[in-house]
Amino acid sequence: GGGAAGTALLTGAGFLSMLTFSWMAPLLAVGHTKTLVLDDVPGLEPGDSVAGLLPQFKANLEALTGDGDSSGRKVVTAFKLAKALLRTVWGHVAVTVLYALIYNVATYVGPYLIDSLVQYLNGDKRYESQGQLLVPAFIGAKVLECLSQGHWNFRMQQAGMRARSALAAVVYQKSLALSSQSRRSRSNGEMINIISVDADRVGIFAWYMHDLWLVPLQVGMAMFILYSTLGLASLAALGATVVTMLANVPPGKMQEKFQEKLMGSKDVRMKATSEILQNMRILKLQAWEMRFLSKIIELRKTETNWLKKYLYTSATVTFVFWGTPTFVAVVTFGACMLMGIPLESGKVLSALATFRVLQEPIYVLPDAISMVIQTKVSLDRVASFLCLEELPSDAVQRMPSGSSEFAINIRNGCFSWEASPEVPTLKDLNIKVRPGMRVAVCGTVGSGKSSLLSCILGEIPKLSGEVQICGTTAYVSQSAWIQSGKIQENILFGKEMNKEKYDRVLESCSLNKDLEILPFGDQTVIGERGINLSGGQKQRIQIARALYQDTDIYLFDDPFSAVDAHTGSHLFKVHD
């Protein structure tokens, strides 16, 4: 995002502004006066935008995956993926380690000093000189605790957002480069889940990242305070804490298994739902809605079954840990009574305060363990997706415009959609097309006309031969591909508006009459995959999109299939 508010607020903030988060004040002031729109929201820092993150993340991943296996394919594992993400957000992780240490030391200052405060209030002469220092110590510790916690949460959230963005971007890029075999093995629902669920879960893990090493530190500090106040009875507290933590291991393992099953059933359900939505017109015409609804409900039942099992184990874990502080207190004070350790008011208050602070790591640990398991599953899924076979980048030799006498040159080409070379789709292909030539390829259904265009685009596996393309290409597919959005956005497709060229393109594609009929002309919003347009209109909009790109080579796959005769002849004459 970014607009009227200019560059990122955080970039020019001073030390005090950073410390108190007052750099957010201008945005909050605008939000107080009116509802915020995108133009009010400041731009992103370069490090937070995908454009700044992706090259760095890909370089880190490349460095870890190396040259790949014997076949040259990159082997990505969950560990390598986690390491690459860690290297990408290393600065944030390092600074949050410092904040976490400050926060944890500050939280234990209160329980440590409370015994001294009680003794001082009871009139103990030994603590008379310290009494004046205790209050500033309590206040200082609380201020440090609040500031470090705020900055820790902010930086960890920022690191999580960066990790999520980098993963989503790299998965999206991979999905564009998948080979035909890989595309067959993965459904659209699975790809959507990897970006919307798995990448998001990795981002959320940032909140729990430090808990794994903080818990032993926090338990150690709590034991030190308990030992200084209750002596050997602290060992009973340590024993009780360890027992409750170990009680969590079996449910944790079950959680991982259930999580995998849940994600698998979610993928199946997403695939079925997206297929049904894509073919809703057929379902409505045949009155099959209830039949297919029952299929979805069946898949949802399977998914709910795994979710139920997952939540039951999660509830068990939570129950064990919520009961822990009481259990630890009972065991510790029981040990004191058995050992004959006197329970003075100061010592009891110090111990209870320590148990209360110890509650946090004990509460957090089940979530952290659960989050590690979920993140491991998600990283495995992302890694397996990134390991899929891609279209070879050297299948087509692309040369700059005007560097060759031929626009398209295929020599002894042999291509096959199947993995086995024994069944070539097209063989002994030799084509030379000069710039400015118009080539029409005719043939029966299934004779390989579309496959020929796929050879030129580099989307069909090449068994042998050479394919050279000189200049830029634009492609119009047989079935119209339309984005949800305005007609104008579909035609411009990210290019700058040139009114003269735009009007010429509309005229060439006979779209002017259609735009007059539509309620808002070229500002009319087209529904999902152009559902509110006729077949011919969709076809001509995608031809207009290709023409507006102003390329050297145009590849049209049966562009007149959905266009009526007189419009087709107009299109052909204009482009003649």
PDB file of N, CA and C in Angstrom, residues 463-543:
ATOM      1  N   LEU A 463      11.567 -33.052 -26.130  1.00  0.00           N
ATOM      2  CA  LEU A 463      12.409 -34.253 -26.110  1.00  0.00           C
ATOM      3  C   LEU A 463      13.714 -34.006 -26.856  1.00  0.00           C
ATOM      4  N   SER A 464      13.614 -33.307 -28.008  1.00  0.00           N
ATOM      5  CA  SER A 464      14.830 -32.985 -28.777  1.00  0.00           C
ATOM      6  C   SER A 464      14.527 -31.812 -29.706  1.00  0.00           C
ATOM      7  N   GLY A 465      15.570 -31.289 -30.345  1.00  0.00           N
ATOM      8  CA  GLY A 465      15.402 -30.187 -31.298  1.00  0.00           C
ATOM      9  C   GLY A 465      15.644 -28.825 -30.665  1.00  0.00           C
ATOM     10  N   GLU A 466      15.386 -27.789 -31.466  1.00  0.00           N
ATOM     11  CA  GLU A 466      15.608 -26.406 -31.012  1.00  0.00           C
ATOM     12  C   GLU A 466      14.397 -25.549 -31.307  1.00  0.00           C
ATOM     13  N   VAL A 467      14.078 -24.635 -30.381  1.00  0.00           N
ATOM     14  CA  VAL A 467      12.996 -23.664 -30.596  1.00  0.00           C
ATOM     15  C   VAL A 467      13.574 -22.274 -30.344  1.00  0.00           C
ATOM     16  N   GLN A 468      13.521 -21.405 -31.354  1.00  0.00           N
ATOM     17  CA  GLN A 468      14.017 -20.028 -31.209  1.00  0.00           C
ATOM     18  C   GLN A 468      12.873 -19.047 -31.430  1.00  0.00           C
ATOM     19  N   ILE A 469      12.781 -18.061 -30.550  1.00  0.00           N
ATOM     20  CA  ILE A 469      11.768 -17.010 -30.698  1.00  0.00           C
ATOM     21  C   ILE A 469      12.488 -15.677 -30.660  1.00  0.00           C
ATOM     22  N   CYS A 470      12.192 -14.831 -31.632  1.00  0.00           N
ATOM     23  CA  CYS A 470      12.859 -13.531 -31.715  1.00  0.00           C
ATOM     24  C   CYS A 470      11.816 -12.437 -31.425  1.00  0.00           C
ATOM     25  N   GLY A 471      11.885 -11.837 -30.255  1.00  0.00           N
ATOM     26  CA  GLY A 471      10.949 -10.765 -29.891  1.00  0.00           C
ATOM     27  C   GLY A 471       9.975 -11.196 -28.810  1.00  0.00           C
ATOM     28  N   THR A 472       9.067 -10.286 -28.476  1.00  0.00           N
ATOM     29  CA  THR A 472       8.094 -10.549 -27.406  1.00  0.00           C
ATOM     30  C   THR A 472       6.861 -11.259 -27.967  1.00  0.00           C
ATOM     31  N   THR A 473       6.151 -11.988 -27.089  1.00  0.00           N
ATOM     32  CA  THR A 473       4.979 -12.762 -27.540  1.00  0.00           C
ATOM     33  C   THR A 473       3.727 -12.393 -26.755  1.00  0.00           C
ATOM     34  N   ALA A 474       2.568 -12.535 -27.412  1.00  0.00           N
ATOM     35  CA  ALA A 474       1.263 -12.411 -26.746  1.00  0.00           C
ATOM     36  C   ALA A 474       0.445 -13.627 -27.144  1.00  0.00           C
ATOM     37  N   TYR A 475      -0.305 -14.169 -26.194  1.00  0.00           N
ATOM     38  CA  TYR A 475      -1.007 -15.440 -26.436  1.00  0.00           C
ATOM     39  C   TYR A 475      -2.492 -15.303 -26.100  1.00  0.00           C
ATOM     40  N   VAL A 476      -3.338 -15.807 -27.001  1.00  0.00           N
ATOM     41  CA  VAL A 476      -4.786 -15.844 -26.754  1.00  0.00           C
ATOM     42  C   VAL A 476      -5.193 -17.312 -26.725  1.00  0.00           C
ATOM     43  N   SER A 477      -5.711 -17.753 -25.569  1.00  0.00           N
ATOM     44  CA  SER A 477      -6.037 -19.178 -25.423  1.00  0.00           C
ATOM     45  C   SER A 477      -7.385 -19.494 -26.062  1.00  0.00           C
ATOM     46  N   GLN A 478      -7.635 -20.783 -26.221  1.00  0.00           N
ATOM     47  CA  GLN A 478      -8.870 -21.240 -26.878  1.00  0.00           C
ATOM     48  C   GLN A 478     -10.095 -20.930 -26.016  1.00  0.00           C
ATOM     49  N   SER A 479      -9.990 -21.204 -24.716  1.00  0.00           N
ATOM     50  CA  SER A 479     -11.078 -20.841 -23.803  1.00  0.00           C
ATOM     51  C   SER A 479     -10.691 -19.515 -23.149  1.00  0.00           C
ATOM     52  N   ALA A 480     -11.608 -18.558 -23.223  1.00  0.00           N
ATOM     53  CA  ALA A 480     -11.300 -17.188 -22.780  1.00  0.00           C
ATOM     54  C   ALA A 480     -10.904 -17.150 -21.306  1.00  0.00           C
ATOM     55  N   TRP A 481      -9.813 -16.412 -21.033  1.00  0.00           N
ATOM     56  CA  TRP A 481      -9.340 -16.236 -19.653  1.00  0.00           C
ATOM     57  C   TRP A 481      -9.582 -14.789 -19.258  1.00  0.00           C
ATOM     58  N   ILE A 482     -10.488 -14.587 -18.311  1.00  0.00           N
ATOM     59  CA  ILE A 482     -10.891 -13.240 -17.894  1.00  0.00           C
ATOM     60  C   ILE A 482     -10.702 -13.112 -16.387  1.00  0.00           C
ATOM     61  N   GLN A 483     -10.177 -11.961 -15.962  1.00  0.00           N
ATOM     62  CA  GLN A 483     -10.026 -11.694 -14.533  1.00  0.00           C
ATOM     63  C   GLN A 483     -11.255 -10.976 -14.006  1.00  0.00           C
ATOM     64  N   SER A 484     -11.557 -11.160 -12.712  1.00  0.00           N
ATOM     65  CA  SER A 484     -12.625 -10.369 -12.102  1.00  0.00           C
ATOM     66  C   SER A 484     -12.128  -8.930 -11.995  1.00  0.00           C
ATOM     67  N   GLY A 485     -12.941  -7.985 -12.439  1.00  0.00           N
ATOM     68  CA  GLY A 485     -12.534  -6.574 -12.430  1.00  0.00           C
ATOM     69  C   GLY A 485     -13.186  -5.846 -13.585  1.00  0.00           C
ATOM     70  N   LYS A 486     -12.769  -4.602 -13.804  1.00  0.00           N
ATOM     71  CA  LYS A 486     -13.357  -3.809 -14.893  1.00  0.00           C
ATOM     72  C   LYS A 486     -12.860  -4.306 -16.242  1.00  0.00           C
ATOM     73  N   ILE A 487     -13.654  -4.035 -17.296  1.00  0.00           N
ATOM     74  CA  ILE A 487     -13.270  -4.429 -18.655  1.00  0.00           C
ATOM     75  C   ILE A 487     -11.968  -3.712 -19.034  1.00  0.00           C
ATOM     76  N   GLN A 488     -11.878  -2.446 -18.668  1.00  0.00           N
ATOM     77  CA  GLN A 488     -10.671  -1.657 -18.994  1.00  0.00           C
ATOM     78  C   GLN A 488      -9.426  -2.283 -18.355  1.00  0.00           C
ATOM     79  N   GLU A 489      -9.548  -2.718 -17.095  1.00  0.00           N
ATOM     80  CA  GLU A 489      -8.416  -3.360 -16.399  1.00  0.00           C
ATOM     81  C   GLU A 489      -8.011  -4.654 -17.101  1.00  0.00           C
ATOM     82  N   ASN A 490      -9.003  -5.398 -17.627  1.00  0.00           N
ATOM     83  CA  ASN A 490      -8.714  -6.647 -18.342  1.00  0.00           C
ATOM     84  C   ASN A 490      -7.945  -6.402 -19.624  1.00  0.00           C
ATOM     85  N   ILE A 491      -8.256  -5.267 -20.289  1.00  0.00           N
ATOM     86  CA  ILE A 491      -7.579  -4.963 -21.557  1.00  0.00           C
ATOM     87  C   ILE A 491      -6.187  -4.372 -21.312  1.00  0.00           C
ATOM     88  N   LEU A 492      -6.103  -3.420 -20.381  1.00  0.00           N
ATOM     89  CA  LEU A 492      -4.800  -2.788 -20.102  1.00  0.00           C
ATOM     90  C   LEU A 492      -3.830  -3.791 -19.478  1.00  0.00           C
ATOM     91  N   PHE A 493      -4.322  -4.640 -18.590  1.00  0.00           N
ATOM     92  CA  PHE A 493      -3.542  -5.706 -17.961  1.00  0.00           C
ATOM     93  C   PHE A 493      -2.213  -5.187 -17.386  1.00  0.00           C
ATOM     94  N   GLY A 494      -2.322  -4.083 -16.622  1.00  0.00           N
ATOM     95  CA  GLY A 494      -1.134  -3.544 -15.951  1.00  0.00           C
ATOM     96  C   GLY A 494      -0.360  -2.518 -16.745  1.00  0.00           C
ATOM     97  N   LYS A 495      -0.697  -2.335 -18.021  1.00  0.00           N
ATOM     98  CA  LYS A 495       0.002  -1.342 -18.858  1.00  0.00           C
ATOM     99  C   LYS A 495      -0.581   0.058 -18.611  1.00  0.00           C
ATOM    100  N   GLU A 496       0.216   1.090 -18.940  1.00  0.00           N
ATOM    101  CA  GLU A 496      -0.255   2.477 -18.828  1.00  0.00           C
ATOM    102  C   GLU A 496      -1.333   2.740 -19.887  1.00  0.00           C
ATOM    103  N   MET A 497      -2.283   3.627 -19.554  1.00  0.00           N
ATOM    104  CA  MET A 497      -3.354   3.960 -20.500  1.00  0.00           C
ATOM    105  C   MET A 497      -2.845   4.899 -21.592  1.00  0.00           C
ATOM    106  N   ASN A 498      -3.025   4.477 -22.855  1.00  0.00           N
ATOM    107  CA  ASN A 498      -2.741   5.328 -24.017  1.00  0.00           C
ATOM    108  C   ASN A 498      -4.056   5.394 -24.794  1.00  0.00           C
ATOM    109  N   LYS A 499      -4.768   6.523 -24.650  1.00  0.00           N
ATOM    110  CA  LYS A 499      -6.145   6.632 -25.140  1.00  0.00           C
ATOM    111  C   LYS A 499      -6.268   6.319 -26.629  1.00  0.00           C
ATOM    112  N   GLU A 500      -5.340   6.863 -27.427  1.00  0.00           N
ATOM    113  CA  GLU A 500      -5.390   6.669 -28.883  1.00  0.00           C
ATOM    114  C   GLU A 500      -5.263   5.176 -29.230  1.00  0.00           C
ATOM    115  N   LYS A 501      -4.263   4.529 -28.608  1.00  0.00           N
ATOM    116  CA  LYS A 501      -4.016   3.107 -28.859  1.00  0.00           C
ATOM    117  C   LYS A 501      -5.187   2.264 -28.336  1.00  0.00           C
ATOM    118  N   TYR A 502      -5.707   2.651 -27.180  1.00  0.00           N
ATOM    119  CA  TYR A 502      -6.818   1.930 -26.545  1.00  0.00           C
ATOM    120  C   TYR A 502      -8.066   1.962 -27.442  1.00  0.00           C
ATOM    121  N   ASP A 503      -8.382   3.155 -27.977  1.00  0.00           N
ATOM    122  CA  ASP A 503      -9.553   3.294 -28.868  1.00  0.00           C
ATOM    123  C   ASP A 503      -9.372   2.479 -30.144  1.00  0.00           C
ATOM    124  N   ARG A 504      -8.122   2.453 -30.666  1.00  0.00           N
ATOM    125  CA  ARG A 504      -7.820   1.700 -31.883  1.00  0.00           C
ATOM    126  C   ARG A 504      -8.041   0.200 -31.649  1.00  0.00           C
ATOM    127  N   VAL A 505      -7.618  -0.256 -30.476  1.00  0.00           N
ATOM    128  CA  VAL A 505      -7.761  -1.673 -30.116  1.00  0.00           C
ATOM    129  C   VAL A 505      -9.246  -2.039 -29.983  1.00  0.00           C
ATOM    130  N   LEU A 506     -10.042  -1.168 -29.329  1.00  0.00           N
ATOM    131  CA  LEU A 506     -11.484  -1.417 -29.180  1.00  0.00           C
ATOM    132  C   LEU A 506     -12.165  -1.534 -30.540  1.00  0.00           C
ATOM    133  N   GLU A 507     -11.777  -0.635 -31.469  1.00  0.00           N
ATOM    134  CA  GLU A 507     -12.340  -0.636 -32.817  1.00  0.00           C
ATOM    135  C   GLU A 507     -11.953  -1.920 -33.542  1.00  0.00           C
ATOM    136  N   SER A 508     -10.685  -2.301 -33.436  1.00  0.00           N
ATOM    137  CA  SER A 508     -10.178  -3.515 -34.111  1.00  0.00           C
ATOM    138  C   SER A 508     -10.921  -4.759 -33.652  1.00  0.00           C
ATOM    139  N   CYS A 509     -11.315  -4.772 -32.377  1.00  0.00           N
ATOM    140  CA  CYS A 509     -11.938  -5.974 -31.818  1.00  0.00           C
ATOM    141  C   CYS A 509     -13.469  -5.879 -31.783  1.00  0.00           C
ATOM    142  N   SER A 510     -14.042  -4.894 -32.483  1.00  0.00           N
ATOM    143  CA  SER A 510     -15.504  -4.700 -32.562  1.00  0.00           C
ATOM    144  C   SER A 510     -16.147  -4.626 -31.174  1.00  0.00           C
ATOM    145  N   LEU A 511     -15.470  -3.966 -30.237  1.00  0.00           N
ATOM    146  CA  LEU A 511     -15.989  -3.928 -28.867  1.00  0.00           C
ATOM    147  C   LEU A 511     -16.824  -2.681 -28.574  1.00  0.00           C
ATOM    148  N   ASN A 512     -16.774  -1.688 -29.464  1.00  0.00           N
ATOM    149  CA  ASN A 512     -17.473  -0.424 -29.188  1.00  0.00           C
ATOM    150  C   ASN A 512     -18.982  -0.623 -28.989  1.00  0.00           C
ATOM    151  N   LYS A 513     -19.608  -1.426 -29.857  1.00  0.00           N
ATOM    152  CA  LYS A 513     -21.050  -1.662 -29.742  1.00  0.00           C
ATOM    153  C   LYS A 513     -21.381  -2.375 -28.431  1.00  0.00           C
ATOM    154  N   ASP A 514     -20.553  -3.326 -28.063  1.00  0.00           N
ATOM    155  CA  ASP A 514     -20.774  -4.081 -26.814  1.00  0.00           C
ATOM    156  C   ASP A 514     -20.692  -3.158 -25.605  1.00  0.00           C
ATOM    157  N   LEU A 515     -19.713  -2.245 -25.633  1.00  0.00           N
ATOM    158  CA  LEU A 515     -19.523  -1.327 -24.501  1.00  0.00           C
ATOM    159  C   LEU A 515     -20.687  -0.348 -24.386  1.00  0.00           C
ATOM    160  N   GLU A 516     -21.314  -0.014 -25.522  1.00  0.00           N
ATOM    161  CA  GLU A 516     -22.495   0.874 -25.492  1.00  0.00           C
ATOM    162  C   GLU A 516     -23.672   0.190 -24.801  1.00  0.00           C
ATOM    163  N   ILE A 517     -23.800  -1.119 -25.017  1.00  0.00           N
ATOM    164  CA  ILE A 517     -24.913  -1.882 -24.420  1.00  0.00           C
ATOM    165  C   ILE A 517     -24.710  -2.040 -22.908  1.00  0.00           C
ATOM    166  N   LEU A 518     -23.445  -2.248 -22.488  1.00  0.00           N
ATOM    167  CA  LEU A 518     -23.160  -2.497 -21.067  1.00  0.00           C
ATOM    168  C   LEU A 518     -23.450  -1.246 -20.235  1.00  0.00           C
ATOM    169  N   PRO A 519     -23.925  -1.405 -18.992  1.00  0.00           N
ATOM    170  CA  PRO A 519     -24.388  -0.253 -18.195  1.00  0.00           C
ATOM    171  C   PRO A 519     -23.321   0.813 -17.941  1.00  0.00           C
ATOM    172  N   PHE A 520     -22.075   0.425 -17.694  1.00  0.00           N
ATOM    173  CA  PHE A 520     -21.025   1.406 -17.392  1.00  0.00           C
ATOM    174  C   PHE A 520     -19.889   1.386 -18.410  1.00  0.00           C
ATOM    175  N   GLY A 521     -20.173   0.914 -19.626  1.00  0.00           N
ATOM    176  CA  GLY A 521     -19.141   0.896 -20.670  1.00  0.00           C
ATOM    177  C   GLY A 521     -17.958   0.049 -20.257  1.00  0.00           C
ATOM    178  N   ASP A 522     -16.742   0.560 -20.497  1.00  0.00           N
ATOM    179  CA  ASP A 522     -15.538  -0.226 -20.152  1.00  0.00           C
ATOM    180  C   ASP A 522     -15.238  -0.211 -18.653  1.00  0.00           C
ATOM    181  N   GLN A 523     -16.043   0.533 -17.857  1.00  0.00           N
ATOM    182  CA  GLN A 523     -15.892   0.526 -16.396  1.00  0.00           C
ATOM    183  C   GLN A 523     -16.798  -0.528 -15.746  1.00  0.00           C
ATOM    184  N   THR A 524     -17.520  -1.290 -16.581  1.00  0.00           N
ATOM    185  CA  THR A 524     -18.381  -2.363 -16.066  1.00  0.00           C
ATOM    186  C   THR A 524     -17.517  -3.436 -15.416  1.00  0.00           C
ATOM    187  N   VAL A 525     -17.913  -3.852 -14.223  1.00  0.00           N
ATOM    188  CA  VAL A 525     -17.155  -4.897 -13.523  1.00  0.00           C
ATOM    189  C   VAL A 525     -17.619  -6.257 -14.027  1.00  0.00           C
ATOM    190  N   ILE A 526     -16.648  -7.047 -14.492  1.00  0.00           N
ATOM    191  CA  ILE A 526     -16.947  -8.401 -14.987  1.00  0.00           C
ATOM    192  C   ILE A 526     -16.883  -9.347 -13.794  1.00  0.00           C
ATOM    193  N   GLY A 527     -17.838 -10.267 -13.722  1.00  0.00           N
ATOM    194  CA  GLY A 527     -17.855 -11.218 -12.608  1.00  0.00           C
ATOM    195  C   GLY A 527     -16.767 -12.272 -12.747  1.00  0.00           C
ATOM    196  N   GLU A 528     -16.828 -13.273 -11.880  1.00  0.00           N
ATOM    197  CA  GLU A 528     -15.838 -14.352 -11.870  1.00  0.00           C
ATOM    198  C   GLU A 528     -15.740 -15.021 -13.230  1.00  0.00           C
ATOM    199  N   ARG A 529     -14.543 -14.984 -13.832  1.00  0.00           N
ATOM    200  CA  ARG A 529     -14.252 -15.566 -15.157  1.00  0.00           C
ATOM    201  C   ARG A 529     -15.224 -15.071 -16.229  1.00  0.00           C
ATOM    202  N   GLY A 530     -15.657 -13.793 -16.104  1.00  0.00           N
ATOM    203  CA  GLY A 530     -16.482 -13.170 -17.142  1.00  0.00           C
ATOM    204  C   GLY A 530     -17.869 -13.752 -17.257  1.00  0.00           C
ATOM    205  N   ILE A 531     -18.463 -14.081 -16.108  1.00  0.00           N
ATOM    206  CA  ILE A 531     -19.747 -14.792 -16.133  1.00  0.00           C
ATOM    207  C   ILE A 531     -20.889 -13.941 -16.702  1.00  0.00           C
ATOM    208  N   ASN A 532     -20.770 -12.589 -16.599  1.00  0.00           N
ATOM    209  CA  ASN A 532     -21.852 -11.745 -17.118  1.00  0.00           C
ATOM    210  C   ASN A 532     -21.591 -11.270 -18.547  1.00  0.00           C
ATOM    211  N   LEU A 533     -20.688 -11.953 -19.268  1.00  0.00           N
ATOM    212  CA  LEU A 533     -20.424 -11.634 -20.682  1.00  0.00           C
ATOM    213  C   LEU A 533     -20.746 -12.854 -21.542  1.00  0.00           C
ATOM    214  N   SER A 534     -21.017 -12.606 -22.809  1.00  0.00           N
ATOM    215  CA  SER A 534     -21.237 -13.738 -23.728  1.00  0.00           C
ATOM    216  C   SER A 534     -19.877 -14.321 -24.115  1.00  0.00           C
ATOM    217  N   GLY A 535     -19.903 -15.511 -24.711  1.00  0.00           N
ATOM    218  CA  GLY A 535     -18.654 -16.159 -25.123  1.00  0.00           C
ATOM    219  C   GLY A 535     -17.849 -15.298 -26.086  1.00  0.00           C
ATOM    220  N   GLY A 536     -18.552 -14.690 -27.068  1.00  0.00           N
ATOM    221  CA  GLY A 536     -17.875 -13.850 -28.072  1.00  0.00           C
ATOM    222  C   GLY A 536     -17.257 -12.611 -27.443  1.00  0.00           C
ATOM    223  N   GLN A 537     -17.961 -12.002 -26.478  1.00  0.00           N
ATOM    224  CA  GLN A 537     -17.425 -10.801 -25.804  1.00  0.00           C
ATOM    225  C   GLN A 537     -16.149 -11.146 -25.031  1.00  0.00           C
ATOM    226  N   LYS A 538     -16.200 -12.260 -24.334  1.00  0.00           N
ATOM    227  CA  LYS A 538     -15.005 -12.693 -23.574  1.00  0.00           C
ATOM    228  C   LYS A 538     -13.830 -12.920 -24.527  1.00  0.00           C
ATOM    229  N   GLN A 539     -14.118 -13.603 -25.640  1.00  0.00           N
ATOM    230  CA  GLN A 539     -13.079 -13.902 -26.627  1.00  0.00           C
ATOM    231  C   GLN A 539     -12.444 -12.615 -27.153  1.00  0.00           C
ATOM    232  N   ARG A 540     -13.291 -11.623 -27.466  1.00  0.00           N
ATOM    233  CA  ARG A 540     -12.775 -10.376 -28.050  1.00  0.00           C
ATOM    234  C   ARG A 540     -12.034  -9.518 -27.025  1.00  0.00           C
ATOM    235  N   ILE A 541     -12.454  -9.623 -25.753  1.00  0.00           N
ATOM    236  CA  ILE A 541     -11.733  -8.873 -24.703  1.00  0.00           C
ATOM    237  C   ILE A 541     -10.328  -9.429 -24.547  1.00  0.00           C
ATOM    238  N   GLN A 542     -10.185 -10.749 -24.642  1.00  0.00           N
ATOM    239  CA  GLN A 542      -8.824 -11.292 -24.489  1.00  0.00           C
ATOM    240  C   GLN A 542      -7.983 -11.046 -25.746  1.00  0.00           C
ATOM    241  N   ILE A 543      -8.627 -10.931 -26.907  1.00  0.00           N
ATOM    242  CA  ILE A 543      -7.872 -10.539 -28.116  1.00  0.00           C
ATOM    243  C   ILE A 543      -7.403  -9.095 -27.960  1.00  0.00           C
TER     244      ILE A 543
END
